[in-house]
PDB file of C-alpha atoms and ligand atoms in Angstrom:
ATOM      1  CA  UNK T   1      98.884  14.866 167.340  1.00  0.00           C
ATOM      2  CA  UNK T   2     102.491  13.109 166.564  1.00  0.00           C
ATOM      3  CA  UNK T   3     105.110  10.715 168.029  1.00  0.00           C
ATOM      4  CA  UNK T   4     108.690  11.257 167.797  1.00  0.00           C
ATOM      5  CA  UNK T   5     110.689   8.001 167.867  1.00  0.00           C
ATOM      6  CA  UNK T   6     114.591   7.993 168.841  1.00  0.00           C
ATOM      7  CA  UNK T   7     116.603   4.877 168.965  1.00  0.00           C
ATOM      8  CA  UNK T   8     118.393   1.907 167.084  1.00  0.00           C
ATOM      9  CA  UNK T   9     118.005   0.073 164.119  1.00  0.00           C
ATOM     10  CA  UNK T  10     120.140  -3.320 163.545  1.00  0.00           C
ATOM     11  CA  UNK T  11     121.284  -6.153 162.766  1.00  0.00           C
ATOM     12  CA  UNK T  12     120.367  -8.609 165.416  1.00  0.00           C
ATOM     13  CA  UNK T  13     121.673 -12.304 165.597  1.00  0.00           C
ATOM     14  CA  UNK T  14     119.431 -14.014 167.937  1.00  0.00           C
ATOM     15  CA  UNK T  15     120.104 -17.741 169.099  1.00  0.00           C
ATOM     16  CA  UNK T  16     116.768 -19.193 170.865  1.00  0.00           C
ATOM     17  CA  UNK T  17     116.361 -22.543 171.883  1.00  0.00           C
ATOM     18  CA  UNK T  18     113.853 -22.634 169.144  1.00  0.00           C
ATOM     19  CA  UNK T  19     116.124 -21.639 165.918  1.00  0.00           C
ATOM     20  CA  UNK T  20     118.612 -18.865 164.980  1.00  0.00           C
ATOM     21  CA  UNK T  21     118.266 -15.750 162.667  1.00  0.00           C
ATOM     22  CA  UNK T  22     121.508 -13.972 161.644  1.00  0.00           C
ATOM     23  CA  UNK T  23     121.472 -10.334 160.957  1.00  0.00           C
ATOM     24  CA  UNK T  24     117.692 -10.170 160.832  1.00  0.00           C
ATOM     25  CA  UNK T  25     115.762  -6.359 161.138  1.00  0.00           C
ATOM     26  CA  UNK T  26     115.871  -5.343 164.524  1.00  0.00           C
ATOM     27  CA  UNK T  27     116.861  -1.991 166.991  1.00  0.00           C
ATOM     28  CA  UNK T  28     114.599  -0.293 169.793  1.00  0.00           C
ATOM     29  CA  UNK T  29     113.652   2.261 167.642  1.00  0.00           C
ATOM     30  CA  UNK T  30     112.482   0.324 164.596  1.00  0.00           C
ATOM     31  CA  UNK T  31     110.873  -2.210 167.343  1.00  0.00           C
ATOM     32  CA  UNK T  32     108.962   0.465 169.267  1.00  0.00           C
ATOM     33  CA  UNK T  33     108.068   2.861 166.107  1.00  0.00           C
ATOM     34  CA  UNK T  34     106.333  -0.862 164.562  1.00  0.00           C
ATOM     35  CA  UNK T  35     104.279  -1.068 167.294  1.00  0.00           C
ATOM     36  CA  UNK T  36     103.553   2.399 167.792  1.00  0.00           C
ATOM     37  CA  UNK T  37     102.300   2.589 164.256  1.00  0.00           C
ATOM     38  CA  UNK T  38      99.234   0.508 164.484  1.00  0.00           C
ATOM     39  CA  UNK T  39      97.806   3.098 167.166  1.00  0.00           C
ATOM     40  CA  UNK T  40      99.766   6.934 167.085  1.00  0.00           C
ATOM     41  CA  UNK T  41      99.936   8.476 163.699  1.00  0.00           C
ATOM     42  CA  UNK T  42     102.444  10.298 162.224  1.00  0.00           C
ATOM     43  CA  UNK T  43     104.872   8.245 163.769  1.00  0.00           C
ATOM     44  CA  UNK T  44     108.192  10.031 163.221  1.00  0.00           C
ATOM     45  CA  UNK T  45     111.222   8.126 163.404  1.00  0.00           C
ATOM     46  CA  UNK T  46     115.112   9.487 164.381  1.00  0.00           C
ATOM     47  CA  UNK T  47     117.801   7.298 163.790  1.00  0.00           C
ATOM     48  CA  UNK T  48     120.555   6.504 161.637  1.00  0.00           C
ATOM     49  CA  UNK T  49     122.308   3.129 159.331  1.00  0.00           C
ATOM     50  CA  UNK T  50     125.384   2.197 157.464  1.00  0.00           C
ATOM     51  CA  UNK T  51     125.210   2.234 153.609  1.00  0.00           C
ATOM     52  CA  UNK T  52     124.644  -1.676 155.143  1.00  0.00           C
ATOM     53  CA  UNK T  53     121.288  -1.460 156.017  1.00  0.00           C
ATOM     54  CA  UNK T  54     118.589  -3.448 153.603  1.00  0.00           C
ATOM     55  CA  UNK T  55     116.142  -1.923 151.048  1.00  0.00           C
ATOM     56  CA  UNK T  56     113.639  -4.241 152.217  1.00  0.00           C
ATOM     57  CA  UNK T  57     113.991  -2.715 155.929  1.00  0.00           C
ATOM     58  CA  UNK T  58     113.392   0.418 154.263  1.00  0.00           C
ATOM     59  CA  UNK T  59     110.274  -0.542 152.540  1.00  0.00           C
ATOM     60  CA  UNK T  60     109.077  -2.478 155.347  1.00  0.00           C
ATOM     61  CA  UNK T  61     108.950   0.938 158.073  1.00  0.00           C
ATOM     62  CA  UNK T  62     107.524   2.655 154.948  1.00  0.00           C
ATOM     63  CA  UNK T  63     104.606   0.507 154.410  1.00  0.00           C
ATOM     64  CA  UNK T  64     103.960   0.516 158.252  1.00  0.00           C
ATOM     65  CA  UNK T  65     103.418   4.884 157.230  1.00  0.00           C
ATOM     66  CA  UNK T  66     106.639   5.308 159.716  1.00  0.00           C
ATOM     67  CA  UNK T  67     107.788   9.029 158.573  1.00  0.00           C
ATOM     68  CA  UNK T  68     111.817   8.843 158.012  1.00  0.00           C
ATOM     69  CA  UNK T  69     112.579  11.908 156.840  1.00  0.00           C
ATOM     70  CA  UNK T  70     115.494  11.790 160.492  1.00  0.00           C
ATOM     71  CA  UNK T  71     116.628   8.978 159.440  1.00  0.00           C
ATOM     72  CA  UNK T  72     120.561   9.612 158.423  1.00  0.00           C
ATOM     73  CA  UNK T  73     122.378   7.056 156.521  1.00  0.00           C
ATOM     74  CA  UNK T  74     126.522   7.165 156.360  1.00  0.00           C
ATOM     75  CA  UNK T  75     127.063   5.511 153.072  1.00  0.00           C
ATOM     76  CA  UNK T  76     130.223   4.370 154.423  1.00  0.00           C
ATOM     77  CA  UNK T  77     129.521   2.822 157.604  1.00  0.00           C
ATOM     78  CA  UNK T  78     128.096   0.059 159.155  1.00  0.00           C
ATOM     79  CA  UNK T  79     124.201  -0.547 160.982  1.00  0.00           C
ATOM     80  CA  UNK T  80     124.812  -0.955 164.464  1.00  0.00           C
ATOM     81  CA  UNK T  81     124.839  -5.195 165.317  1.00  0.00           C
ATOM     82  CA  UNK T  82     123.719  -6.991 168.235  1.00  0.00           C
ATOM     83  CA  UNK T  83     123.779 -10.421 169.341  1.00  0.00           C
ATOM     84  CA  UNK T  84     121.976 -12.109 171.957  1.00  0.00           C
ATOM     85  CA  UNK T  85     121.522 -15.779 173.239  1.00  0.00           C
ATOM     86  CA  UNK T  86     118.297 -17.297 175.572  1.00  0.00           C
ATOM     87  CA  UNK T  87     118.476 -19.396 177.872  1.00  0.00           C
ATOM     88  CA  UNK T  88     115.872 -22.385 178.050  1.00  0.00           C
ATOM     89  CA  UNK T  89     114.425 -19.896 180.609  1.00  0.00           C
ATOM     90  CA  UNK T  90     113.460 -17.168 177.809  1.00  0.00           C
ATOM     91  CA  UNK T  91     113.735 -14.231 180.397  1.00  0.00           C
ATOM     92  CA  UNK T  92     117.915 -15.507 180.460  1.00  0.00           C
ATOM     93  CA  UNK T  93     119.584 -13.470 178.163  1.00  0.00           C
ATOM     94  CA  UNK T  94     123.436 -13.044 177.517  1.00  0.00           C
ATOM     95  CA  UNK T  95     124.677 -10.408 175.397  1.00  0.00           C
ATOM     96  CA  UNK T  96     127.181 -11.874 173.100  1.00  0.00           C
ATOM     97  CA  UNK T  97     128.109  -8.357 171.346  1.00  0.00           C
ATOM     98  CA  UNK T  98     127.128  -5.072 170.536  1.00  0.00           C
ATOM     99  CA  UNK T  99     128.933  -3.576 167.975  1.00  0.00           C
ATOM    100  CA  UNK T 100     127.784   0.233 168.074  1.00  0.00           C
ATOM    101  CA  UNK T 101     129.264   1.247 164.782  1.00  0.00           C
ATOM    102  CA  UNK T 102     127.826   4.019 163.459  1.00  0.00           C
ATOM    103  CA  UNK T 103     126.519   5.141 166.233  1.00  0.00           C
ATOM    104  CA  UNK T 104     129.461   5.901 167.969  1.00  0.00           C
ATOM    105  CA  UNK T 105     129.268   9.310 166.342  1.00  0.00           C
ATOM    106  CA  UNK T 106     125.602   9.613 165.945  1.00  0.00           C
ATOM    107  CA  UNK T 107     124.654  13.502 166.746  1.00  0.00           C
ATOM    108  CA  UNK T 108     120.854  13.243 166.405  1.00  0.00           C
ATOM    109  CA  UNK T 109     119.360  15.973 164.063  1.00  0.00           C
ATOM    110  CA  UNK T 110     115.522  16.669 164.335  1.00  0.00           C
ATOM    111  CA  UNK T 111     113.736  17.739 161.371  1.00  0.00           C
ATOM    112  CA  UNK T 112     112.141  21.256 162.070  1.00  0.00           C
ATOM    113  CA  UNK T 113     108.718  19.334 162.289  1.00  0.00           C
ATOM    114  CA  UNK T 114     109.340  16.542 163.942  1.00  0.00           C
ATOM    115  CA  UNK T 115     110.505  19.622 167.369  1.00  0.00           C
ATOM    116  CA  UNK T 116     106.986  20.105 168.063  1.00  0.00           C
ATOM    117  CA  UNK T 117     105.806  16.278 168.558  1.00  0.00           C
ATOM    118  CA  UNK T 118     103.547  16.357 171.249  1.00  0.00           C
ATOM    119  CA  UNK T 119     105.052  12.472 172.377  1.00  0.00           C
ATOM    120  CA  UNK T 120     108.120  11.540 172.239  1.00  0.00           C
ATOM    121  CA  UNK T 121     109.965   7.898 172.887  1.00  0.00           C
ATOM    122  CA  UNK T 122     113.090   7.759 173.123  1.00  0.00           C
ATOM    123  CA  UNK T 123     115.091   3.603 172.983  1.00  0.00           C
ATOM    124  CA  UNK T 124     117.416   2.419 174.558  1.00  0.00           C
ATOM    125  CA  UNK T 125     120.951   4.827 172.973  1.00  0.00           C
ATOM    126  CA  UNK T 126     123.151   6.321 175.142  1.00  0.00           C
ATOM    127  CA  UNK T 127     121.827   8.785 177.453  1.00  0.00           C
ATOM    128  CA  UNK T 128     124.004  11.546 176.188  1.00  0.00           C
ATOM    129  CA  UNK T 129     122.018  11.558 172.611  1.00  0.00           C
ATOM    130  CA  UNK T 130     118.534  11.348 174.180  1.00  0.00           C
ATOM    131  CA  UNK T 131     119.451  14.793 175.862  1.00  0.00           C
ATOM    132  CA  UNK T 132     120.706  15.809 172.703  1.00  0.00           C
ATOM    133  CA  UNK T 133     117.485  15.268 171.509  1.00  0.00           C
ATOM    134  CA  UNK T 134     115.512  17.040 174.236  1.00  0.00           C
ATOM    135  CA  UNK T 135     117.526  19.478 173.914  1.00  0.00           C
ATOM    136  CA  UNK T 136     116.369  20.558 170.057  1.00  0.00           C
ATOM    137  CA  UNK T 137     112.596  19.679 170.810  1.00  0.00           C
ATOM    138  CA  UNK T 138     110.025  21.713 172.454  1.00  0.00           C
ATOM    139  CA  UNK T 139     108.103  20.844 175.434  1.00  0.00           C
ATOM    140  CA  UNK T 140     106.284  18.044 174.441  1.00  0.00           C
ATOM    141  CA  UNK T 141     102.915  16.846 176.755  1.00  0.00           C
ATOM    142  CA  UNK T 142     105.078  13.151 177.358  1.00  0.00           C
ATOM    143  CA  UNK T 143     108.380  12.031 177.262  1.00  0.00           C
ATOM    144  CA  UNK T 144     108.714   8.128 178.133  1.00  0.00           C
ATOM    145  CA  UNK T 145     112.283   6.966 178.009  1.00  0.00           C
ATOM    146  CA  UNK T 146     113.754   3.478 178.339  1.00  0.00           C
ATOM    147  CA  UNK T 147     117.093   2.393 178.745  1.00  0.00           C
ATOM    148  CA  UNK T 148     119.183  -0.888 179.776  1.00  0.00           C
ATOM    149  CA  UNK T 149     121.997  -2.501 181.258  1.00  0.00           C
ATOM    150  CA  UNK T 150     124.351  -1.482 178.914  1.00  0.00           C
ATOM    151  CA  UNK T 151     123.651   1.850 179.879  1.00  0.00           C
ATOM    152  CA  UNK T 152     122.948   1.500 183.318  1.00  0.00           C
ATOM    153  CA  UNK T 153     126.581  -0.026 184.300  1.00  0.00           C
ATOM    154  CA  UNK T 154     128.248   2.147 182.057  1.00  0.00           C
ATOM    155  CA  UNK T 155     126.609   5.480 181.927  1.00  0.00           C
ATOM    156  CA  UNK T 156     125.447   5.951 185.308  1.00  0.00           C
ATOM    157  CA  UNK T 157     125.709   9.728 185.858  1.00  0.00           C
ATOM    158  CA  UNK T 158     125.064  10.633 182.178  1.00  0.00           C
ATOM    159  CA  UNK T 159     121.559   8.491 182.716  1.00  0.00           C
ATOM    160  CA  UNK T 160     121.338  10.166 185.830  1.00  0.00           C
ATOM    161  CA  UNK T 161     121.508  13.685 184.474  1.00  0.00           C
ATOM    162  CA  UNK T 162     118.832  12.615 181.497  1.00  0.00           C
ATOM    163  CA  UNK T 163     116.221  10.268 183.287  1.00  0.00           C
ATOM    164  CA  UNK T 164     115.930  13.838 185.409  1.00  0.00           C
ATOM    165  CA  UNK T 165     113.687  15.084 181.945  1.00  0.00           C
ATOM    166  CA  UNK T 166     111.821  11.458 181.588  1.00  0.00           C
ATOM    167  CA  UNK T 167     108.315  11.835 182.534  1.00  0.00           C
ATOM    168  CA  UNK T 168     108.057   7.944 182.292  1.00  0.00           C
ATOM    169  CA  UNK T 169     111.000   5.275 182.389  1.00  0.00           C
ATOM    170  CA  UNK T 170     109.863   1.587 180.980  1.00  0.00           C
ATOM    171  CA  UNK T 171     112.502  -0.478 182.413  1.00  0.00           C
ATOM    172  CA  UNK T 172     112.514  -4.480 183.079  1.00  0.00           C
ATOM    173  CA  UNK T 173     113.207  -5.622 186.787  1.00  0.00           C
ATOM    174  CA  UNK T 174     116.675  -6.457 187.013  1.00  0.00           C
ATOM    175  CA  UNK T 175     117.208  -2.882 185.374  1.00  0.00           C
ATOM    176  CA  UNK T 176     115.219  -1.424 188.044  1.00  0.00           C
ATOM    177  CA  UNK T 177     116.931  -3.143 190.876  1.00  0.00           C
ATOM    178  CA  UNK T 178     120.413  -2.501 189.293  1.00  0.00           C
ATOM    179  CA  UNK T 179     119.740   1.085 189.110  1.00  0.00           C
ATOM    180  CA  UNK T 180     118.239   1.686 192.092  1.00  0.00           C
ATOM    181  CA  UNK T 181     120.463  -1.162 194.617  1.00  0.00           C
ATOM    182  CA  UNK T 182     117.196  -2.396 195.557  1.00  0.00           C
ATOM    183  CA  UNK T 183     116.086  -6.005 195.806  1.00  0.00           C
ATOM    184  CA  UNK T 184     112.174  -5.194 196.436  1.00  0.00           C
ATOM    185  CA  UNK T 185     111.124  -3.536 193.254  1.00  0.00           C
ATOM    186  CA  UNK T 186     107.807  -1.436 195.161  1.00  0.00           C
ATOM    187  CA  UNK T 187     110.772   0.731 196.613  1.00  0.00           C
ATOM    188  CA  UNK T 188     112.954   0.586 193.913  1.00  0.00           C
ATOM    189  CA  UNK T 189     109.886   2.216 192.069  1.00  0.00           C
ATOM    190  CA  UNK T 190     109.293   4.700 194.359  1.00  0.00           C
ATOM    191  CA  UNK T 191     113.547   5.576 194.763  1.00  0.00           C
ATOM    192  CA  UNK T 192     112.856   5.796 190.516  1.00  0.00           C
ATOM    193  CA  UNK T 193     110.262   8.373 191.008  1.00  0.00           C
ATOM    194  CA  UNK T 194     112.488  10.075 193.707  1.00  0.00           C
ATOM    195  CA  UNK T 195     115.083  10.492 190.491  1.00  0.00           C
ATOM    196  CA  UNK T 196     112.938  12.240 187.930  1.00  0.00           C
ATOM    197  CA  UNK T 197     110.161   9.774 185.822  1.00  0.00           C
ATOM    198  CA  UNK T 198     106.737  10.546 188.065  1.00  0.00           C
ATOM    199  CA  UNK T 199     105.610   6.896 185.994  1.00  0.00           C
ATOM    200  CA  UNK T 200     107.659   3.815 186.224  1.00  0.00           C
ATOM    201  CA  UNK T 201     107.009   0.864 184.410  1.00  0.00           C
ATOM    202  CA  UNK T 202     108.589  -2.514 185.309  1.00  0.00           C
ATOM    203  CA  UNK T 203     108.752  -5.147 182.969  1.00  0.00           C
ATOM    204  CA  UNK T 204     108.746  -8.345 184.357  1.00  0.00           C
ATOM    205  CA  UNK T 205     109.173 -10.889 181.379  1.00  0.00           C
ATOM    206  CA  UNK T 206     106.389 -14.162 181.068  1.00  0.00           C
ATOM    207  CA  UNK T 207     105.237 -12.126 184.462  1.00  0.00           C
ATOM    208  CA  UNK T 208     103.734  -9.052 183.253  1.00  0.00           C
ATOM    209  CA  UNK T 209     104.118  -5.261 183.779  1.00  0.00           C
ATOM    210  CA  UNK T 210     103.882  -3.233 186.498  1.00  0.00           C
ATOM    211  CA  UNK T 211     102.862   0.440 187.085  1.00  0.00           C
ATOM    212  CA  UNK T 212     104.042   2.791 189.288  1.00  0.00           C
ATOM    213  CA  UNK T 213     103.293   6.300 190.479  1.00  0.00           C
ATOM    214  CA  UNK T 214     102.826   8.312 192.985  1.00  0.00           C
ATOM    215  CA  UNK T 215      98.783   7.217 193.144  1.00  0.00           C
ATOM    216  CA  UNK T 216      99.231   4.278 191.883  1.00  0.00           C
ATOM    217  CA  UNK T 217     100.375   0.549 191.590  1.00  0.00           C
ATOM    218  CA  UNK T 218      98.655  -1.409 188.522  1.00  0.00           C
ATOM    219  CA  UNK T 219      99.655  -5.004 187.706  1.00  0.00           C
ATOM    220  CA  UNK T 220      99.130  -6.741 184.256  1.00  0.00           C
ATOM    221  CA  UNK T 221      99.244 -10.172 183.571  1.00  0.00           C
ATOM    222  CA  UNK T 222     101.082 -10.903 180.338  1.00  0.00           C
ATOM    223  CA  UNK T 223      99.367 -13.118 178.229  1.00  0.00           C
ATOM    224  CA  UNK T 224      99.900 -17.223 178.553  1.00  0.00           C
ATOM    225  CA  UNK T 225     101.251 -18.197 175.763  1.00  0.00           C
ATOM    226  CA  UNK T 226     102.730 -22.068 174.435  1.00  0.00           C
ATOM    227  CA  UNK T 227     104.421 -20.747 171.815  1.00  0.00           C
ATOM    228  CA  UNK T 228     107.216 -18.334 171.921  1.00  0.00           C
ATOM    229  CA  UNK T 229     109.800 -17.790 169.641  1.00  0.00           C
ATOM    230  CA  UNK T 230     111.905 -14.912 170.308  1.00  0.00           C
ATOM    231  CA  UNK T 231     111.520 -12.827 173.096  1.00  0.00           C
ATOM    232  CA  UNK T 232     113.478 -10.266 171.259  1.00  0.00           C
ATOM    233  CA  UNK T 233     112.097  -6.549 171.337  1.00  0.00           C
ATOM    234  CA  UNK T 234     109.845  -7.216 173.660  1.00  0.00           C
ATOM    235  CA  UNK T 235     109.888  -4.988 175.741  1.00  0.00           C
ATOM    236  CA  UNK T 236     110.107  -1.694 173.408  1.00  0.00           C
ATOM    237  CA  UNK T 237     107.414  -3.092 171.246  1.00  0.00           C
ATOM    238  CA  UNK T 238     105.602  -2.635 174.581  1.00  0.00           C
ATOM    239  CA  UNK T 239     106.957   0.569 174.977  1.00  0.00           C
ATOM    240  CA  UNK T 240     105.610   1.289 171.233  1.00  0.00           C
ATOM    241  CA  UNK T 241     102.512  -0.246 172.195  1.00  0.00           C
ATOM    242  CA  UNK T 242     101.855   1.810 175.568  1.00  0.00           C
ATOM    243  CA  UNK T 243     103.151   5.522 173.593  1.00  0.00           C
ATOM    244  CA  UNK T 244     101.111   4.367 170.799  1.00  0.00           C
ATOM    245  CA  UNK T 245      97.857   3.935 173.096  1.00  0.00           C
ATOM    246  CA  UNK T 246      98.946   7.164 174.618  1.00  0.00           C
ATOM    247  CA  UNK T 247      99.315   9.302 171.406  1.00  0.00           C
ATOM    248  CA  UNK T 248      95.697   7.721 169.994  1.00  0.00           C
ATOM    249  CA  UNK T 249      93.805   8.604 173.016  1.00  0.00           C
ATOM    250  CA  UNK T 250      95.913  12.020 173.934  1.00  0.00           C
ATOM    251  CA  UNK T 251      94.693  11.086 177.492  1.00  0.00           C
ATOM    252  CA  UNK T 252      98.013  10.345 180.354  1.00  0.00           C
ATOM    253  CA  UNK T 253      95.244   9.692 183.379  1.00  0.00           C
ATOM    254  CA  UNK T 254      95.876   6.801 185.628  1.00  0.00           C
ATOM    255  CA  UNK T 255      92.741   4.724 184.822  1.00  0.00           C
ATOM    256  CA  UNK T 256      94.325   5.483 180.739  1.00  0.00           C
ATOM    257  CA  UNK T 257      97.854   4.779 181.400  1.00  0.00           C
ATOM    258  CA  UNK T 258      96.440   1.227 182.417  1.00  0.00           C
ATOM    259  CA  UNK T 259      94.617   0.642 179.449  1.00  0.00           C
ATOM    260  CA  UNK T 260      98.516   1.855 177.732  1.00  0.00           C
ATOM    261  CA  UNK T 261     100.164  -1.079 179.855  1.00  0.00           C
ATOM    262  CA  UNK T 262      97.749  -3.787 178.514  1.00  0.00           C
ATOM    263  CA  UNK T 263      98.288  -2.325 174.860  1.00  0.00           C
ATOM    264  CA  UNK T 264     101.776  -2.647 175.213  1.00  0.00           C
ATOM    265  CA  UNK T 265     101.072  -6.139 176.694  1.00  0.00           C
ATOM    266  CA  UNK T 266      99.229  -7.240 173.746  1.00  0.00           C
ATOM    267  CA  UNK T 267     101.742  -6.020 171.232  1.00  0.00           C
ATOM    268  CA  UNK T 268     104.585  -7.581 173.217  1.00  0.00           C
ATOM    269  CA  UNK T 269     102.471 -10.732 173.020  1.00  0.00           C
ATOM    270  CA  UNK T 270     102.177 -10.648 169.041  1.00  0.00           C
ATOM    271  CA  UNK T 271     105.918  -9.576 168.935  1.00  0.00           C
ATOM    272  CA  UNK T 272     107.285 -12.700 170.855  1.00  0.00           C
ATOM    273  CA  UNK T 273     104.956 -15.463 168.580  1.00  0.00           C
ATOM    274  CA  UNK T 274     107.694 -14.850 165.729  1.00  0.00           C
ATOM    275  CA  UNK T 275     111.068 -14.133 164.721  1.00  0.00           C
ATOM    276  CA  UNK T 276     112.530 -10.975 165.027  1.00  0.00           C
ATOM    277  CA  UNK T 277     110.000  -8.176 163.806  1.00  0.00           C
ATOM    278  CA  UNK T 278     107.685 -10.764 161.945  1.00  0.00           C
ATOM    279  CA  UNK T 279     104.978 -10.994 164.520  1.00  0.00           C
ATOM    280  CA  UNK T 280     104.534  -7.742 163.927  1.00  0.00           C
ATOM    281  CA  UNK T 281     104.215  -7.617 160.440  1.00  0.00           C
ATOM    282  CA  UNK T 282     100.763  -8.865 159.431  1.00  0.00           C
ATOM    283  CA  UNK T 283      98.655  -7.586 162.458  1.00  0.00           C
ATOM    284  CA  UNK T 284      95.238  -5.299 162.210  1.00  0.00           C
ATOM    285  CA  UNK T 285      93.996  -3.252 164.877  1.00  0.00           C
ATOM    286  CA  UNK T 286      90.738  -6.038 165.190  1.00  0.00           C
ATOM    287  CA  UNK T 287      93.177  -8.497 166.161  1.00  0.00           C
ATOM    288  CA  UNK T 288      94.978  -6.006 168.274  1.00  0.00           C
ATOM    289  CA  UNK T 289      91.534  -5.226 170.101  1.00  0.00           C
ATOM    290  CA  UNK T 290      90.455  -9.121 170.335  1.00  0.00           C
ATOM    291  CA  UNK T 291      93.924  -9.464 172.951  1.00  0.00           C
ATOM    292  CA  UNK T 292      93.318  -6.698 174.545  1.00  0.00           C
ATOM    293  CA  UNK T 293      89.237  -7.893 175.583  1.00  0.00           C
ATOM    294  CA  UNK T 294      90.990 -11.420 176.212  1.00  0.00           C
ATOM    295  CA  UNK T 295      93.638  -9.482 178.899  1.00  0.00           C
ATOM    296  CA  UNK T 296      90.106  -8.212 180.571  1.00  0.00           C
ATOM    297  CA  UNK T 297      88.802 -11.532 180.292  1.00  0.00           C
ATOM    298  CA  UNK T 298      92.374 -13.052 182.461  1.00  0.00           C
ATOM    299  CA  UNK T 299      92.004 -11.046 185.463  1.00  0.00           C
ATOM    300  CA  UNK T 300      88.065 -10.428 185.744  1.00  0.00           C
ATOM    301  CA  UNK T 301      86.567 -12.199 188.678  1.00  0.00           C
TER     302      UNK T 301
HETATM  303  P1  LIG Y   1     114.916  -5.805 174.019  1.00  0.00           P
HETATM  304  O1  LIG Y   1     114.558  -7.205 173.457  1.00  0.00           O
HETATM  305  O2  LIG Y   1     113.201  -4.907 174.325  1.00  0.00           O
HETATM  306  O3  LIG Y   1     115.367  -5.731 175.062  1.00  0.00           O
HETATM  307  O4  LIG Y   1     115.374  -5.582 172.819  1.00  0.00           O
HETATM  308  C1  LIG Y   1     116.314  -5.565 172.283  1.00  0.00           C
HETATM  309  C2  LIG Y   1     116.685  -5.104 170.692  1.00  0.00           C
HETATM  310  O5  LIG Y   1     117.586  -3.762 171.587  1.00  0.00           O
HETATM  311  C3  LIG Y   1     117.020  -5.630 169.324  1.00  0.00           C
HETATM  312  O6  LIG Y   1     116.335  -5.633 168.844  1.00  0.00           O
HETATM  313  C4  LIG Y   1     118.693  -5.059 169.815  1.00  0.00           C
HETATM  314  O7  LIG Y   1     119.338  -4.572 168.731  1.00  0.00           O
HETATM  315  C5  LIG Y   1     118.700  -3.506 170.532  1.00  0.00           C
HETATM  316  N1  LIG Y   1     119.539  -3.129 171.552  1.00  0.00           N
HETATM  317  C6  LIG Y   1     120.532  -4.052 172.510  1.00  0.00           C
HETATM  318  N2  LIG Y   1     121.058  -2.988 172.741  1.00  0.00           N
HETATM  319  C7  LIG Y   1     121.530  -1.685 172.584  1.00  0.00           C
HETATM  320  C8  LIG Y   1     122.593  -0.886 173.029  1.00  0.00           C
HETATM  321  N3  LIG Y   1     123.448  -0.601 174.062  1.00  0.00           N
HETATM  322  N4  LIG Y   1     122.053   0.458 172.280  1.00  0.00           N
HETATM  323  C9  LIG Y   1     120.875   0.438 171.378  1.00  0.00           C
HETATM  324  N5  LIG Y   1     120.429  -0.591 171.250  1.00  0.00           N
HETATM  325  C10 LIG Y   1     120.884  -1.944 171.925  1.00  0.00           C
END
């Protein structure tokens, strides 16, 4: 089987109440493919970076066996940069800047062998680019799309067109409200299902995640943690764990979607324990299974 991941590769500058990092490896495609690489094979990444993208970041992705044939490098361009500052309440984040740089003129080219990928995850990038990717691939088994307030507010019409092709949409609770203009999350969920995706996942930060389909509502808790250092990428890591598990098991039944939500939550819990991608550097499948079981214990009564 196979998983195609398209999204941003970034240099992130992050400030949390516990520390700061400058120009550290990030981006939606990086978090998604790294998390998915613990389950799925092959993981194929498509994106763009500038000549300033560090060699150590390429080595990191290669060591996770992520295929990089679809990664374009614009030697005289600058890599996408994003900066965020978290409040004392880590659920609250201000975006300090978004510099699209090489993403402004990005024209995604999907390598021939990637076009038949069975699972596709479109990370948070311009919805027009997400559609350009979909135009190049053969009908996959499952298309998962992510987005964020930046695109909901800036390119709503384009996003609505793109969303019609998604089987699964993953967004956080404030984005669900913004997208549907509906304060109640269950009603918001039903509205999203009318917009195209048959499956909706609403991430609720430290309050877990909701899975909504026509026939199911499932609520997974977040792992109770005392030390959360950096929530950046938790949402993308969730998406990577979720689709990684679906690709590995090749089963999109409601029961297995629930398991995938718990694997996504388990991966996100590792991500927030350290800054940037550090929490995902040295995991093992056994460690992930252990955390999956802790989630089971958490809700057994
Ligand atoms: P998350 O914390 O899951 O929302 O993801 C944060 C990651 O998304 C960071 O590593 C950023 O580099 C990336 N990111 C933030 N804004 C954008 C954007 N407008 N387009 C693409 N990627 C973005």
